[in-house]
Amino acid sequence: MHYKKYKTILSAKNGLNLFRGCTHGCIYCDSRSDCYQINHTFEDIEVKANALEIFEQELQRRRKPCMIGTGAMTDPYIQLEPRLKITQGALELIDKYEFGVAVQTKSSRILRDLDVLKSINQKTKAVVEMTLTTYDEDLCKILEPYVSTTRERFETLMKFREAEVPTVVWLSPILPFINDSEENLRGILDYCIQAGVKGILCFGFGVTMRAGNREYFYQQLDKYFPGMKKKYMYAFGENYVCNSPNNDRLMEIFIETCQKHGILWRSEEVFRYLHEFEDRREQLSLF
């Protein structure tokens, strides 16, 4: 890892990224794309120097509390986090200043911070966003090799359900010709139902590819799925959006299941829920 100085931490839309780069090794990772201008080895994590001091100053300058989102670019629970405790410190500041938070991750390491997330959720709203793509554990270890398996993520969701902290699942990406099966989808949806998730974000069944992440993805296809790169090149060429040929049928199953179990599935509704700040402090004062 290495440190770099930054003047700001929060984006204009209250997004918080404490790191740049990742060590989870997901073969499809969009954050490798050239457009994000990560000008260092992707696995050599760039840590934002004095991140917590800058973050606290920015929270103090906000006129009123809002939802803070973290994990969009780099998972806040990468392998360095247990040692650095930067994500933990950021959540403690969010709790201190009574902001809300939505945390996106693929790691069961988030359970370390269950108590502070419970505290935030009692006063405002804390949402745990967990990515689930691959029901089969062996396949998951190929596609997402250095992170919690899908089963471990499901068990994490269950613990947050017990703690009454709401959860949302990102069902993305689903790789054409690899995990775009009805069996895979139904397995993940069953996990979501058991975990009582509030919503599921699904942008169709497929994957996006552009310069930077396409090259890495194809290298991994050659390594683990001989002949698959050629199949992708024939089917999608240089397309950015690469939809599964099973997209329509899978969407039918997805929507039908979500409606049956009262799970938010329209992307705009899920994002509205994630961004909507809730103030529960007055309710707490009544008890």
XYZ file of C-alpha atoms in Angstrom:
287
model
C 0.000 0.000 0.000
C 0.960 3.653 -0.221
C -0.413 6.947 1.055
C -1.432 9.992 -0.955
C -2.576 13.387 0.232
C -6.089 14.538 -0.617
C -7.859 17.798 0.160
C -11.359 16.306 0.205
C -12.904 12.932 1.026
C -16.641 13.360 0.407
C -17.965 13.769 -3.135
C -20.604 16.328 -4.048
C -23.209 13.563 -3.693
C -21.862 12.471 -0.299
C -19.968 9.461 -1.568
C -17.056 8.322 0.584
C -14.117 6.387 -0.860
C -11.276 5.905 1.592
C -9.116 3.730 -0.662
C -8.242 3.423 -4.347
C -7.520 -0.010 -5.771
C -8.591 -3.382 -4.400
C -7.211 -6.788 -3.429
C -10.362 -8.896 -3.719
C -9.398 -10.069 -7.208
C -12.901 -10.195 -8.745
C -12.291 -11.083 -12.376
C -14.939 -8.684 -13.746
C -14.051 -5.609 -11.629
C -15.225 -2.390 -13.313
C -12.989 -0.275 -11.086
C -10.007 -1.424 -13.181
C -11.381 0.599 -16.093
C -9.030 3.247 -17.495
C -11.661 5.968 -17.069
C -11.128 5.977 -13.282
C -7.476 6.967 -13.762
C -5.951 4.710 -11.142
C -2.349 5.386 -12.063
C -0.761 2.726 -9.895
C -0.843 -1.065 -9.686
C -4.462 -1.874 -8.865
C -3.521 -4.154 -5.961
C -1.157 -1.547 -4.475
C -3.833 0.154 -2.383
C -3.744 3.921 -2.290
C -4.761 5.058 1.199
C -5.947 8.622 1.589
C -3.643 10.306 4.095
C -5.349 11.951 7.095
C -8.658 10.635 5.771
C -10.502 10.693 9.090
C -9.431 14.220 9.989
C -10.571 15.506 6.595
C -13.794 13.498 6.809
C -14.658 14.938 10.225
C -14.100 18.480 8.995
C -16.390 17.852 6.022
C -19.128 16.404 8.235
C -18.901 19.473 10.463
C -19.345 21.733 7.438
C -22.500 19.973 6.240
C -25.510 22.139 7.093
C -27.694 19.167 7.934
C -27.263 15.400 8.267
C -27.730 13.180 5.216
C -26.936 9.674 4.015
C -23.259 8.925 3.397
C -22.550 6.194 0.827
C -19.342 4.182 0.801
C -18.009 1.244 -1.213
C -18.976 2.253 -4.744
C -15.414 2.228 -6.088
C -13.390 0.275 -3.537
C -14.727 -2.146 -0.959
C -14.306 -0.485 2.469
C -13.482 -3.897 3.980
C -10.425 -4.843 1.944
C -7.747 -6.959 3.614
C -5.935 -3.869 4.984
C -8.929 -2.553 6.918
C -8.594 -4.738 10.063
C -5.131 -3.231 10.560
C -5.818 0.344 9.441
C -9.336 0.662 10.932
C -10.100 3.624 8.686
C -13.577 2.410 7.760
C -14.269 1.765 11.420
C -13.182 5.305 12.276
C -15.358 6.774 9.530
C -18.433 4.918 10.826
C -17.728 6.156 14.347
C -17.649 9.730 13.037
C -20.896 9.188 11.128
C -22.422 7.936 14.375
C -20.977 10.851 16.375
C -22.410 13.492 14.046
C -25.672 11.569 13.554
C -25.503 11.093 9.807
C -26.913 8.026 8.048
C -24.850 5.544 6.076
C -25.114 2.967 3.308
C -22.129 0.603 3.144
C -21.490 -1.553 0.066
C -19.233 -4.597 0.525
C -18.576 -8.248 -0.313
C -16.903 -8.982 2.997
C -18.060 -10.491 6.268
C -15.478 -8.208 7.928
C -18.306 -5.699 8.198
C -19.559 -7.695 11.195
C -16.756 -6.142 13.232
C -18.703 -2.874 12.981
C -22.146 -4.303 13.719
C -22.500 -2.384 16.983
C -21.718 1.024 15.495
C -24.038 0.319 12.541
C -26.783 -0.594 15.022
C -26.167 2.672 16.846
C -26.393 4.685 13.620
C -29.552 2.842 12.613
C -31.251 3.602 15.933
C -30.751 7.351 15.442
C -30.997 7.645 11.661
C -30.532 4.863 9.113
C -27.732 2.414 8.381
C -28.047 0.117 5.377
C -25.696 -2.756 4.590
C -25.388 -3.386 0.841
C -24.023 -6.823 -0.017
C -23.075 -7.967 -3.523
C -24.220 -11.497 -4.425
C -23.492 -12.869 -7.886
C -22.747 -16.584 -7.691
C -24.659 -19.202 -5.701
C -22.198 -22.016 -6.395
C -19.383 -21.744 -3.855
C -16.680 -23.289 -6.051
C -17.488 -20.974 -8.934
C -17.650 -18.018 -6.558
C -14.066 -18.699 -5.456
C -12.959 -18.406 -9.087
C -14.916 -15.255 -9.936
C -14.335 -13.490 -6.591
C -11.265 -15.254 -5.181
C -10.048 -13.181 -2.234
C -13.281 -12.187 -0.555
C -16.012 -13.824 1.527
C -17.882 -16.555 -0.317
C -21.550 -16.118 -1.156
C -22.542 -18.398 1.738
C -20.480 -16.289 4.146
C -22.096 -13.118 2.812
C -25.542 -14.662 3.261
C -24.712 -15.556 6.863
C -23.579 -11.957 7.340
C -26.904 -10.694 6.005
C -28.701 -12.969 8.454
C -26.795 -11.459 11.379
C -27.779 -7.977 10.311
C -31.377 -9.127 10.042
C -31.179 -10.343 13.649
C -29.744 -6.942 14.597
C -32.618 -5.197 12.738
C -30.217 -3.345 10.444
C -31.727 -3.181 6.918
C -29.941 -4.728 3.967
C -29.903 -4.382 0.182
C -28.354 -6.837 -2.283
C -26.537 -5.926 -5.492
C -27.294 -8.685 -7.994
C -24.592 -7.624 -10.408
C -22.804 -8.555 -12.536
C -24.081 -11.862 -13.872
C -21.627 -13.239 -16.417
C -23.055 -14.527 -19.698
C -22.373 -18.243 -20.334
C -20.894 -18.614 -16.811
C -23.406 -17.931 -14.037
C -26.435 -16.691 -15.981
C -28.586 -19.721 -15.142
C -32.003 -20.011 -13.545
C -30.482 -22.233 -10.851
C -27.963 -19.533 -9.917
C -30.618 -16.826 -9.794
C -33.069 -18.836 -7.707
C -30.321 -19.753 -5.243
C -29.387 -16.100 -4.709
C -33.025 -15.020 -4.478
C -33.659 -17.696 -1.855
C -30.801 -16.239 0.208
C -32.348 -12.768 -0.174
C -35.753 -13.999 0.966
C -34.323 -15.752 4.014
C -32.284 -12.687 4.924
C -35.318 -10.403 4.611
C -33.554 -7.885 2.370
C -35.270 -4.562 1.807
C -34.372 -4.387 -1.878
C -32.300 -5.892 -4.681
C -30.451 -3.836 -7.278
C -30.440 -5.539 -10.647
C -29.651 -3.723 -13.899
C -30.378 -6.665 -16.150
C -28.398 -9.873 -16.404
C -25.005 -9.336 -17.934
C -21.703 -7.557 -17.452
C -20.150 -4.292 -18.605
C -16.712 -4.091 -20.175
C -14.512 -1.213 -21.208
C -10.839 -0.455 -21.648
C -8.890 -1.581 -18.632
C -11.269 -4.069 -17.091
C -11.921 -5.912 -20.383
C -8.276 -6.893 -20.762
C -8.023 -8.227 -17.213
C -11.343 -10.060 -17.542
C -10.229 -11.771 -20.740
C -6.941 -12.828 -19.117
C -8.904 -14.504 -16.350
C -11.261 -16.164 -18.826
C -8.253 -17.678 -20.608
C -6.964 -18.922 -17.265
C -10.135 -20.447 -15.844
C -12.525 -20.929 -18.779
C -10.598 -21.980 -21.905
C -12.421 -20.921 -25.076
C -14.721 -18.480 -23.237
C -12.825 -15.372 -24.345
C -13.448 -16.269 -27.979
C -17.124 -16.806 -27.211
C -17.345 -13.359 -25.610
C -15.547 -11.662 -28.476
C -17.881 -13.277 -30.986
C -21.030 -12.474 -29.000
C -20.238 -8.941 -27.834
C -17.322 -7.488 -29.784
C -16.356 -4.159 -28.210
C -19.777 -3.578 -26.602
C -19.912 -1.886 -23.221
C -23.100 -3.675 -22.144
C -22.922 -7.454 -22.628
C -26.328 -8.919 -21.844
C -26.949 -12.591 -21.225
C -29.027 -14.382 -23.877
C -31.107 -15.520 -20.889
C -31.797 -11.958 -19.762
C -35.534 -11.841 -20.486
C -36.363 -15.114 -18.717
C -34.165 -14.263 -15.738
C -35.787 -10.832 -15.416
C -39.220 -12.451 -15.347
C -38.146 -14.714 -12.481
C -36.467 -11.834 -10.661
C -39.444 -9.470 -10.825
C -41.996 -12.170 -10.030
C -40.029 -13.322 -6.960
C -39.461 -9.811 -5.627
C -43.114 -8.882 -6.018
C -44.230 -12.070 -4.295
C -42.020 -11.407 -1.269
C -42.384 -7.629 -1.031
C -38.785 -6.847 -2.006
C -38.044 -3.529 -3.714
C -36.740 -4.285 -7.224
C -37.110 -1.139 -9.303
C -33.692 0.509 -9.275
C -35.074 4.005 -8.765
C -37.022 2.844 -5.697
C -34.019 1.089 -4.169
C -31.755 4.093 -4.734
C -34.409 6.398 -3.275
C -34.451 4.246 -0.166
C -30.643 4.276 0.069
C -30.435 8.058 -0.275
C -33.383 9.009 1.951
C -32.224 10.258 5.345
C -34.414 9.290 8.290
C -34.313 11.064 11.657
C -35.352 8.742 14.499
C -33.922 10.787 17.358
C -37.321 12.186 18.368
C -38.717 8.652 18.546
C -35.823 7.600 20.805
C -36.468 10.514 23.167
C -39.986 9.195 23.820
C -38.675 6.001 25.429
